[in-house]
């Protein structure tokens, strides 16, 4: 009735019963006529611990309930959203914290900070929470983002396949944090970082003297498909580095990159 998907539970009656059958259209009509009913139903669903279990159908209902609550923009939902943000799965915690922030609830900052610092949470959501915290002007955000940029390779890969270390360092740069150049240089030199070129490229924009050598090292490394080598050499050419021509020629002559 809420998300137009197959039911997530079945009921078996133990005695004879008289039942009221209600369809999607009728249910929507009741919700429109009795606004308080929608809040009670959604609140009950969002609080139900069974709906937070990993089973896909149940988890989907829980998400739908929290998302709908968030969309109501009702201040009365704030306490419930705060509770959900502290106990639910990563995605729902993030969604509930965002809803609280939109309501102007002061608890949003604490929830973002906890989500960003929680090592059990996927890096994608941790970085997103830290960015949201920065958007609130919270001074803790920069330290949390810097910590994400220093993660080990094993912890840095998010469920989406992204390496959040470079994204965290670039975000720190956007915030104007003094730690950004050193973190960018460290990541650009780390062969386990997927987006090393972006880190070095950002150093060139900062006028950092380390950028040229880092890019030259990447351009000379032909161990991958050649995309990183070419990208690094192209940036060297853009900044007028004398090594660019020889590096590009070496890439063009390397038959292993065909």
PDB file of C-alpha atoms in Angstrom:
ATOM      1  CA  UNK A   1       0.000   0.000   0.000  1.00  0.00           C
ATOM      2  CA  UNK A   2       2.906   2.363   0.655  1.00  0.00           C
ATOM      3  CA  UNK A   3       5.475   1.513  -1.991  1.00  0.00           C
ATOM      4  CA  UNK A   4       3.289  -0.416  -4.524  1.00  0.00           C
ATOM      5  CA  UNK A   5       5.457  -3.535  -4.143  1.00  0.00           C
ATOM      6  CA  UNK A   6       4.509  -7.114  -3.146  1.00  0.00           C
ATOM      7  CA  UNK A   7       3.525  -7.493   0.497  1.00  0.00           C
ATOM      8  CA  UNK A   8       6.318  -8.136   2.987  1.00  0.00           C
ATOM      9  CA  UNK A   9       4.278 -10.310   5.355  1.00  0.00           C
ATOM     10  CA  UNK A  10       1.319 -12.707   5.472  1.00  0.00           C
ATOM     11  CA  UNK A  11      -1.224 -13.364   8.224  1.00  0.00           C
ATOM     12  CA  UNK A  12      -2.990 -16.653   9.019  1.00  0.00           C
ATOM     13  CA  UNK A  13      -6.218 -16.331  11.031  1.00  0.00           C
ATOM     14  CA  UNK A  14      -6.714 -18.678  13.978  1.00  0.00           C
ATOM     15  CA  UNK A  15     -10.503 -18.112  14.105  1.00  0.00           C
ATOM     16  CA  UNK A  16     -13.306 -17.114  11.740  1.00  0.00           C
ATOM     17  CA  UNK A  17     -13.031 -13.429  10.880  1.00  0.00           C
ATOM     18  CA  UNK A  18     -14.796 -10.655   9.031  1.00  0.00           C
ATOM     19  CA  UNK A  19     -12.281  -8.694   6.984  1.00  0.00           C
ATOM     20  CA  UNK A  20     -12.258  -5.258   5.436  1.00  0.00           C
ATOM     21  CA  UNK A  21     -10.476  -5.234   2.093  1.00  0.00           C
ATOM     22  CA  UNK A  22      -8.852  -1.948   1.180  1.00  0.00           C
ATOM     23  CA  UNK A  23      -7.038  -1.229  -2.058  1.00  0.00           C
ATOM     24  CA  UNK A  24      -4.403   1.348  -2.985  1.00  0.00           C
ATOM     25  CA  UNK A  25      -6.945   3.965  -4.047  1.00  0.00           C
ATOM     26  CA  UNK A  26      -9.089   3.589  -0.937  1.00  0.00           C
ATOM     27  CA  UNK A  27      -6.052   3.582   1.326  1.00  0.00           C
ATOM     28  CA  UNK A  28      -4.749   6.796  -0.238  1.00  0.00           C
ATOM     29  CA  UNK A  29      -8.162   8.361   0.246  1.00  0.00           C
ATOM     30  CA  UNK A  30      -8.187   7.517   3.962  1.00  0.00           C
ATOM     31  CA  UNK A  31      -4.682   8.942   4.364  1.00  0.00           C
ATOM     32  CA  UNK A  32      -5.771  12.200   2.710  1.00  0.00           C
ATOM     33  CA  UNK A  33      -8.880  12.466   4.879  1.00  0.00           C
ATOM     34  CA  UNK A  34      -7.132  11.611   8.165  1.00  0.00           C
ATOM     35  CA  UNK A  35      -3.603  13.134   8.105  1.00  0.00           C
ATOM     36  CA  UNK A  36      -2.846  11.915  11.626  1.00  0.00           C
ATOM     37  CA  UNK A  37      -3.320   8.324  10.512  1.00  0.00           C
ATOM     38  CA  UNK A  38      -0.450   8.523   8.003  1.00  0.00           C
ATOM     39  CA  UNK A  39       1.926   9.712  10.697  1.00  0.00           C
ATOM     40  CA  UNK A  40       0.923   6.886  13.057  1.00  0.00           C
ATOM     41  CA  UNK A  41       1.247   4.206  10.382  1.00  0.00           C
ATOM     42  CA  UNK A  42       4.602   5.435   9.148  1.00  0.00           C
ATOM     43  CA  UNK A  43       5.902   5.879  12.685  1.00  0.00           C
ATOM     44  CA  UNK A  44       4.938   2.313  13.574  1.00  0.00           C
ATOM     45  CA  UNK A  45       6.633   0.955  10.469  1.00  0.00           C
ATOM     46  CA  UNK A  46       9.786   3.012  10.938  1.00  0.00           C
ATOM     47  CA  UNK A  47      10.108   1.862  14.546  1.00  0.00           C
ATOM     48  CA  UNK A  48       9.435  -1.824  13.842  1.00  0.00           C
ATOM     49  CA  UNK A  49      12.754  -3.642  14.446  1.00  0.00           C
ATOM     50  CA  UNK A  50      11.672  -6.536  12.205  1.00  0.00           C
ATOM     51  CA  UNK A  51      11.645  -4.189   9.230  1.00  0.00           C
ATOM     52  CA  UNK A  52      15.309  -3.353   9.792  1.00  0.00           C
ATOM     53  CA  UNK A  53      16.420  -6.909   9.131  1.00  0.00           C
ATOM     54  CA  UNK A  54      18.567  -7.630   6.042  1.00  0.00           C
ATOM     55  CA  UNK A  55      15.722  -9.367   4.168  1.00  0.00           C
ATOM     56  CA  UNK A  56      15.254  -7.259   1.061  1.00  0.00           C
ATOM     57  CA  UNK A  57      11.439  -6.966   1.152  1.00  0.00           C
ATOM     58  CA  UNK A  58      11.363  -5.938   4.812  1.00  0.00           C
ATOM     59  CA  UNK A  59      14.266  -3.519   4.496  1.00  0.00           C
ATOM     60  CA  UNK A  60      12.571  -1.898   1.512  1.00  0.00           C
ATOM     61  CA  UNK A  61       9.411  -1.246   3.516  1.00  0.00           C
ATOM     62  CA  UNK A  62      11.443   0.290   6.326  1.00  0.00           C
ATOM     63  CA  UNK A  63      13.213   2.601   3.907  1.00  0.00           C
ATOM     64  CA  UNK A  64       9.946   3.609   2.285  1.00  0.00           C
ATOM     65  CA  UNK A  65       8.412   4.441   5.663  1.00  0.00           C
ATOM     66  CA  UNK A  66      11.369   6.579   6.733  1.00  0.00           C
ATOM     67  CA  UNK A  67      11.579   8.272   3.329  1.00  0.00           C
ATOM     68  CA  UNK A  68       7.883   9.131   3.440  1.00  0.00           C
ATOM     69  CA  UNK A  69       8.183  10.435   6.994  1.00  0.00           C
ATOM     70  CA  UNK A  70      11.071  12.615   5.896  1.00  0.00           C
ATOM     71  CA  UNK A  71       9.024  13.927   2.995  1.00  0.00           C
ATOM     72  CA  UNK A  72       6.214  15.014   5.305  1.00  0.00           C
ATOM     73  CA  UNK A  73       8.425  17.748   6.781  1.00  0.00           C
ATOM     74  CA  UNK A  74       6.459  17.384   9.991  1.00  0.00           C
ATOM     75  CA  UNK A  75       8.335  18.585  13.105  1.00  0.00           C
ATOM     76  CA  UNK A  76       6.523  15.863  15.054  1.00  0.00           C
ATOM     77  CA  UNK A  77       8.544  13.342  13.067  1.00  0.00           C
ATOM     78  CA  UNK A  78      11.859  14.660  14.422  1.00  0.00           C
ATOM     79  CA  UNK A  79      12.072  12.385  17.472  1.00  0.00           C
ATOM     80  CA  UNK A  80      11.280   9.322  15.405  1.00  0.00           C
ATOM     81  CA  UNK A  81      13.778  10.268  12.707  1.00  0.00           C
ATOM     82  CA  UNK A  82      16.463  10.804  15.356  1.00  0.00           C
ATOM     83  CA  UNK A  83      15.784   7.350  16.775  1.00  0.00           C
ATOM     84  CA  UNK A  84      15.926   5.726  13.341  1.00  0.00           C
ATOM     85  CA  UNK A  85      19.135   7.567  12.419  1.00  0.00           C
ATOM     86  CA  UNK A  86      20.826   6.145  15.510  1.00  0.00           C
ATOM     87  CA  UNK A  87      19.848   2.512  14.953  1.00  0.00           C
ATOM     88  CA  UNK A  88      19.060   1.681  11.326  1.00  0.00           C
ATOM     89  CA  UNK A  89      21.185   0.573   8.373  1.00  0.00           C
ATOM     90  CA  UNK A  90      23.649   2.987   6.757  1.00  0.00           C
ATOM     91  CA  UNK A  91      21.383   4.240   3.980  1.00  0.00           C
ATOM     92  CA  UNK A  92      18.417   4.856   6.278  1.00  0.00           C
ATOM     93  CA  UNK A  93      20.578   6.540   8.945  1.00  0.00           C
ATOM     94  CA  UNK A  94      21.870   8.927   6.294  1.00  0.00           C
ATOM     95  CA  UNK A  95      18.368   9.582   4.973  1.00  0.00           C
ATOM     96  CA  UNK A  96      16.966  10.264   8.448  1.00  0.00           C
ATOM     97  CA  UNK A  97      19.850  12.572   9.358  1.00  0.00           C
ATOM     98  CA  UNK A  98      19.275  14.534   6.134  1.00  0.00           C
ATOM     99  CA  UNK A  99      15.589  14.889   7.002  1.00  0.00           C
ATOM    100  CA  UNK A 100      16.456  16.204  10.461  1.00  0.00           C
ATOM    101  CA  UNK A 101      18.847  18.726   8.924  1.00  0.00           C
ATOM    102  CA  UNK A 102      16.077  19.933   6.602  1.00  0.00           C
ATOM    103  CA  UNK A 103      13.839  20.367   9.653  1.00  0.00           C
ATOM    104  CA  UNK A 104      16.570  22.481  11.262  1.00  0.00           C
ATOM    105  CA  UNK A 105      16.893  19.987  14.118  1.00  0.00           C
ATOM    106  CA  UNK A 106      20.128  20.425  16.087  1.00  0.00           C
ATOM    107  CA  UNK A 107      20.490  16.642  16.464  1.00  0.00           C
ATOM    108  CA  UNK A 108      21.373  16.307  12.789  1.00  0.00           C
ATOM    109  CA  UNK A 109      24.951  17.441  13.419  1.00  0.00           C
ATOM    110  CA  UNK A 110      25.532  14.807  16.105  1.00  0.00           C
ATOM    111  CA  UNK A 111      24.061  12.104  13.925  1.00  0.00           C
ATOM    112  CA  UNK A 112      26.238  13.112  10.961  1.00  0.00           C
ATOM    113  CA  UNK A 113      29.315  13.134  13.206  1.00  0.00           C
ATOM    114  CA  UNK A 114      28.562   9.653  14.560  1.00  0.00           C
ATOM    115  CA  UNK A 115      27.889   8.285  11.095  1.00  0.00           C
ATOM    116  CA  UNK A 116      31.126   9.758   9.717  1.00  0.00           C
ATOM    117  CA  UNK A 117      33.189   8.349  12.598  1.00  0.00           C
ATOM    118  CA  UNK A 118      31.615   4.871  12.609  1.00  0.00           C
ATOM    119  CA  UNK A 119      34.144   2.382  11.193  1.00  0.00           C
ATOM    120  CA  UNK A 120      31.389  -0.140  10.655  1.00  0.00           C
ATOM    121  CA  UNK A 121      29.660   2.148   8.150  1.00  0.00           C
ATOM    122  CA  UNK A 122      30.478   2.027   4.440  1.00  0.00           C
ATOM    123  CA  UNK A 123      32.932   4.744   3.411  1.00  0.00           C
ATOM    124  CA  UNK A 124      30.505   6.222   0.885  1.00  0.00           C
ATOM    125  CA  UNK A 125      28.063   7.122   3.651  1.00  0.00           C
ATOM    126  CA  UNK A 126      30.813   8.188   6.056  1.00  0.00           C
ATOM    127  CA  UNK A 127      32.163  10.722   3.587  1.00  0.00           C
ATOM    128  CA  UNK A 128      28.666  11.899   2.688  1.00  0.00           C
ATOM    129  CA  UNK A 129      27.872  12.466   6.365  1.00  0.00           C
ATOM    130  CA  UNK A 130      31.140  14.356   6.888  1.00  0.00           C
ATOM    131  CA  UNK A 131      30.352  16.593   3.900  1.00  0.00           C
ATOM    132  CA  UNK A 132      26.879  17.263   5.266  1.00  0.00           C
ATOM    133  CA  UNK A 133      28.427  18.132   8.614  1.00  0.00           C
ATOM    134  CA  UNK A 134      30.727  20.590   6.838  1.00  0.00           C
ATOM    135  CA  UNK A 135      27.666  22.072   5.176  1.00  0.00           C
ATOM    136  CA  UNK A 136      26.294  22.796   8.641  1.00  0.00           C
ATOM    137  CA  UNK A 137      29.510  24.657   9.469  1.00  0.00           C
ATOM    138  CA  UNK A 138      30.515  22.154  12.123  1.00  0.00           C
ATOM    139  CA  UNK A 139      34.264  22.349  12.933  1.00  0.00           C
ATOM    140  CA  UNK A 140      34.480  18.567  13.431  1.00  0.00           C
ATOM    141  CA  UNK A 141      33.926  17.931   9.739  1.00  0.00           C
ATOM    142  CA  UNK A 142      37.474  18.667   8.587  1.00  0.00           C
ATOM    143  CA  UNK A 143      39.058  16.224  11.070  1.00  0.00           C
ATOM    144  CA  UNK A 144      36.598  13.502  10.075  1.00  0.00           C
ATOM    145  CA  UNK A 145      37.302  14.036   6.379  1.00  0.00           C
ATOM    146  CA  UNK A 146      41.058  14.029   6.986  1.00  0.00           C
ATOM    147  CA  UNK A 147      40.707  10.704   8.834  1.00  0.00           C
ATOM    148  CA  UNK A 148      38.917   9.221   5.814  1.00  0.00           C
ATOM    149  CA  UNK A 149      41.718  10.392   3.521  1.00  0.00           C
ATOM    150  CA  UNK A 150      44.167   8.436   5.719  1.00  0.00           C
ATOM    151  CA  UNK A 151      42.284   5.130   5.639  1.00  0.00           C
ATOM    152  CA  UNK A 152      44.129   1.975   4.704  1.00  0.00           C
ATOM    153  CA  UNK A 153      43.574   0.536   1.236  1.00  0.00           C
ATOM    154  CA  UNK A 154      41.492  -2.298   2.704  1.00  0.00           C
ATOM    155  CA  UNK A 155      39.058   0.103   4.369  1.00  0.00           C
ATOM    156  CA  UNK A 156      39.019   2.772   1.666  1.00  0.00           C
ATOM    157  CA  UNK A 157      37.018   0.873  -0.942  1.00  0.00           C
ATOM    158  CA  UNK A 158      33.292   1.550  -0.646  1.00  0.00           C
ATOM    159  CA  UNK A 159      30.498  -0.805  -1.671  1.00  0.00           C
ATOM    160  CA  UNK A 160      30.096   1.274  -4.831  1.00  0.00           C
ATOM    161  CA  UNK A 161      33.674   0.408  -5.776  1.00  0.00           C
ATOM    162  CA  UNK A 162      35.002   3.909  -5.181  1.00  0.00           C
ATOM    163  CA  UNK A 163      38.219   4.673  -3.325  1.00  0.00           C
ATOM    164  CA  UNK A 164      37.053   7.355  -0.910  1.00  0.00           C
ATOM    165  CA  UNK A 165      40.544   8.475   0.122  1.00  0.00           C
ATOM    166  CA  UNK A 166      41.117  10.694  -2.901  1.00  0.00           C
ATOM    167  CA  UNK A 167      37.554  12.030  -2.706  1.00  0.00           C
ATOM    168  CA  UNK A 168      38.093  12.893   0.958  1.00  0.00           C
ATOM    169  CA  UNK A 169      41.374  14.701   0.249  1.00  0.00           C
ATOM    170  CA  UNK A 170      39.794  16.649  -2.611  1.00  0.00           C
ATOM    171  CA  UNK A 171      36.902  17.585  -0.333  1.00  0.00           C
ATOM    172  CA  UNK A 172      39.378  18.805   2.266  1.00  0.00           C
ATOM    173  CA  UNK A 173      40.974  20.935  -0.430  1.00  0.00           C
ATOM    174  CA  UNK A 174      37.575  22.456  -1.239  1.00  0.00           C
ATOM    175  CA  UNK A 175      37.237  23.368   2.430  1.00  0.00           C
ATOM    176  CA  UNK A 176      40.576  25.177   2.273  1.00  0.00           C
ATOM    177  CA  UNK A 177      42.113  22.965   4.954  1.00  0.00           C
ATOM    178  CA  UNK A 178      45.903  23.311   5.308  1.00  0.00           C
ATOM    179  CA  UNK A 179      46.308  19.517   5.502  1.00  0.00           C
ATOM    180  CA  UNK A 180      45.017  18.990   1.975  1.00  0.00           C
ATOM    181  CA  UNK A 181      48.291  19.431   0.011  1.00  0.00           C
ATOM    182  CA  UNK A 182      50.229  16.874   2.060  1.00  0.00           C
ATOM    183  CA  UNK A 183      47.366  14.390   1.927  1.00  0.00           C
ATOM    184  CA  UNK A 184      47.006  14.845  -1.835  1.00  0.00           C
ATOM    185  CA  UNK A 185      50.753  14.312  -2.322  1.00  0.00           C
ATOM    186  CA  UNK A 186      50.691  11.211  -0.131  1.00  0.00           C
ATOM    187  CA  UNK A 187      47.779   9.704  -2.060  1.00  0.00           C
ATOM    188  CA  UNK A 188      49.261  10.608  -5.444  1.00  0.00           C
ATOM    189  CA  UNK A 189      52.360   8.603  -4.493  1.00  0.00           C
ATOM    190  CA  UNK A 190      50.368   5.612  -3.205  1.00  0.00           C
ATOM    191  CA  UNK A 191      50.015   2.864  -5.838  1.00  0.00           C
ATOM    192  CA  UNK A 192      46.950   1.457  -4.074  1.00  0.00           C
ATOM    193  CA  UNK A 193      44.946   4.653  -4.693  1.00  0.00           C
ATOM    194  CA  UNK A 194      42.724   4.355  -7.755  1.00  0.00           C
ATOM    195  CA  UNK A 195      42.479   8.055  -8.594  1.00  0.00           C
ATOM    196  CA  UNK A 196      46.093   9.116  -8.098  1.00  0.00           C
ATOM    197  CA  UNK A 197      46.063  11.382 -11.154  1.00  0.00           C
ATOM    198  CA  UNK A 198      43.273  13.578  -9.766  1.00  0.00           C
ATOM    199  CA  UNK A 199      45.247  14.103  -6.569  1.00  0.00           C
ATOM    200  CA  UNK A 200      48.362  15.143  -8.479  1.00  0.00           C
ATOM    201  CA  UNK A 201      46.298  17.341 -10.808  1.00  0.00           C
ATOM    202  CA  UNK A 202      44.876  19.180  -7.814  1.00  0.00           C
ATOM    203  CA  UNK A 203      48.429  19.770  -6.574  1.00  0.00           C
ATOM    204  CA  UNK A 204      49.249  21.488  -9.867  1.00  0.00           C
ATOM    205  CA  UNK A 205      46.323  23.863  -9.292  1.00  0.00           C
ATOM    206  CA  UNK A 206      47.761  24.626  -5.888  1.00  0.00           C
ATOM    207  CA  UNK A 207      51.140  25.348  -7.452  1.00  0.00           C
ATOM    208  CA  UNK A 208      52.719  22.599  -5.369  1.00  0.00           C
ATOM    209  CA  UNK A 209      56.245  21.751  -6.568  1.00  0.00           C
ATOM    210  CA  UNK A 210      55.717  18.042  -5.868  1.00  0.00           C
ATOM    211  CA  UNK A 211      53.100  17.698  -8.593  1.00  0.00           C
ATOM    212  CA  UNK A 212      55.505  17.488 -11.541  1.00  0.00           C
ATOM    213  CA  UNK A 213      57.586  14.607 -10.188  1.00  0.00           C
ATOM    214  CA  UNK A 214      54.498  12.709  -9.096  1.00  0.00           C
ATOM    215  CA  UNK A 215      52.888  13.062 -12.532  1.00  0.00           C
ATOM    216  CA  UNK A 216      56.130  12.092 -14.277  1.00  0.00           C
ATOM    217  CA  UNK A 217      56.300   8.935 -12.186  1.00  0.00           C
ATOM    218  CA  UNK A 218      52.736   8.012 -13.128  1.00  0.00           C
ATOM    219  CA  UNK A 219      53.343   8.758 -16.814  1.00  0.00           C
ATOM    220  CA  UNK A 220      56.353   6.447 -16.809  1.00  0.00           C
ATOM    221  CA  UNK A 221      54.381   3.622 -15.194  1.00  0.00           C
ATOM    222  CA  UNK A 222      52.880   1.501 -17.977  1.00  0.00           C
ATOM    223  CA  UNK A 223      51.676  -1.348 -15.781  1.00  0.00           C
ATOM    224  CA  UNK A 224      47.979  -0.590 -16.277  1.00  0.00           C
ATOM    225  CA  UNK A 225      46.084  -0.111 -19.540  1.00  0.00           C
ATOM    226  CA  UNK A 226      47.925   3.132 -20.163  1.00  0.00           C
ATOM    227  CA  UNK A 227      45.026   5.422 -19.269  1.00  0.00           C
ATOM    228  CA  UNK A 228      46.724   6.699 -16.109  1.00  0.00           C
ATOM    229  CA  UNK A 229      50.059   7.108 -17.907  1.00  0.00           C
ATOM    230  CA  UNK A 230      48.509   9.143 -20.702  1.00  0.00           C
ATOM    231  CA  UNK A 231      46.401  11.268 -18.343  1.00  0.00           C
ATOM    232  CA  UNK A 232      49.452  12.108 -16.243  1.00  0.00           C
ATOM    233  CA  UNK A 233      51.601  12.921 -19.294  1.00  0.00           C
ATOM    234  CA  UNK A 234      48.818  15.085 -20.745  1.00  0.00           C
ATOM    235  CA  UNK A 235      48.666  17.144 -17.547  1.00  0.00           C
ATOM    236  CA  UNK A 236      52.443  17.554 -17.648  1.00  0.00           C
ATOM    237  CA  UNK A 237      52.107  18.874 -21.197  1.00  0.00           C
ATOM    238  CA  UNK A 238      49.396  21.326 -20.091  1.00  0.00           C
ATOM    239  CA  UNK A 239      51.612  22.785 -17.383  1.00  0.00           C
ATOM    240  CA  UNK A 240      54.568  23.029 -19.768  1.00  0.00           C
ATOM    241  CA  UNK A 241      56.774  20.402 -18.149  1.00  0.00           C
ATOM    242  CA  UNK A 242      59.736  19.543 -20.410  1.00  0.00           C
ATOM    243  CA  UNK A 243      59.419  15.824 -19.626  1.00  0.00           C
ATOM    244  CA  UNK A 244      55.982  15.550 -21.231  1.00  0.00           C
ATOM    245  CA  UNK A 245      57.140  15.037 -24.827  1.00  0.00           C
ATOM    246  CA  UNK A 246      59.468  12.103 -24.043  1.00  0.00           C
ATOM    247  CA  UNK A 247      56.886  10.486 -21.791  1.00  0.00           C
ATOM    248  CA  UNK A 248      54.159  10.771 -24.426  1.00  0.00           C
ATOM    249  CA  UNK A 249      56.510   9.322 -27.030  1.00  0.00           C
ATOM    250  CA  UNK A 250      57.286   6.370 -24.757  1.00  0.00           C
ATOM    251  CA  UNK A 251      53.579   5.714 -24.249  1.00  0.00           C
ATOM    252  CA  UNK A 252      52.951   5.872 -28.011  1.00  0.00           C
ATOM    253  CA  UNK A 253      55.783   3.400 -28.650  1.00  0.00           C
ATOM    254  CA  UNK A 254      54.729   0.877 -26.017  1.00  0.00           C
ATOM    255  CA  UNK A 255      53.033  -1.946 -27.958  1.00  0.00           C
ATOM    256  CA  UNK A 256      51.918  -3.573 -24.708  1.00  0.00           C
ATOM    257  CA  UNK A 257      49.398  -0.759 -24.319  1.00  0.00           C
ATOM    258  CA  UNK A 258      47.620  -1.574 -27.612  1.00  0.00           C
TER     259      UNK A 258
END
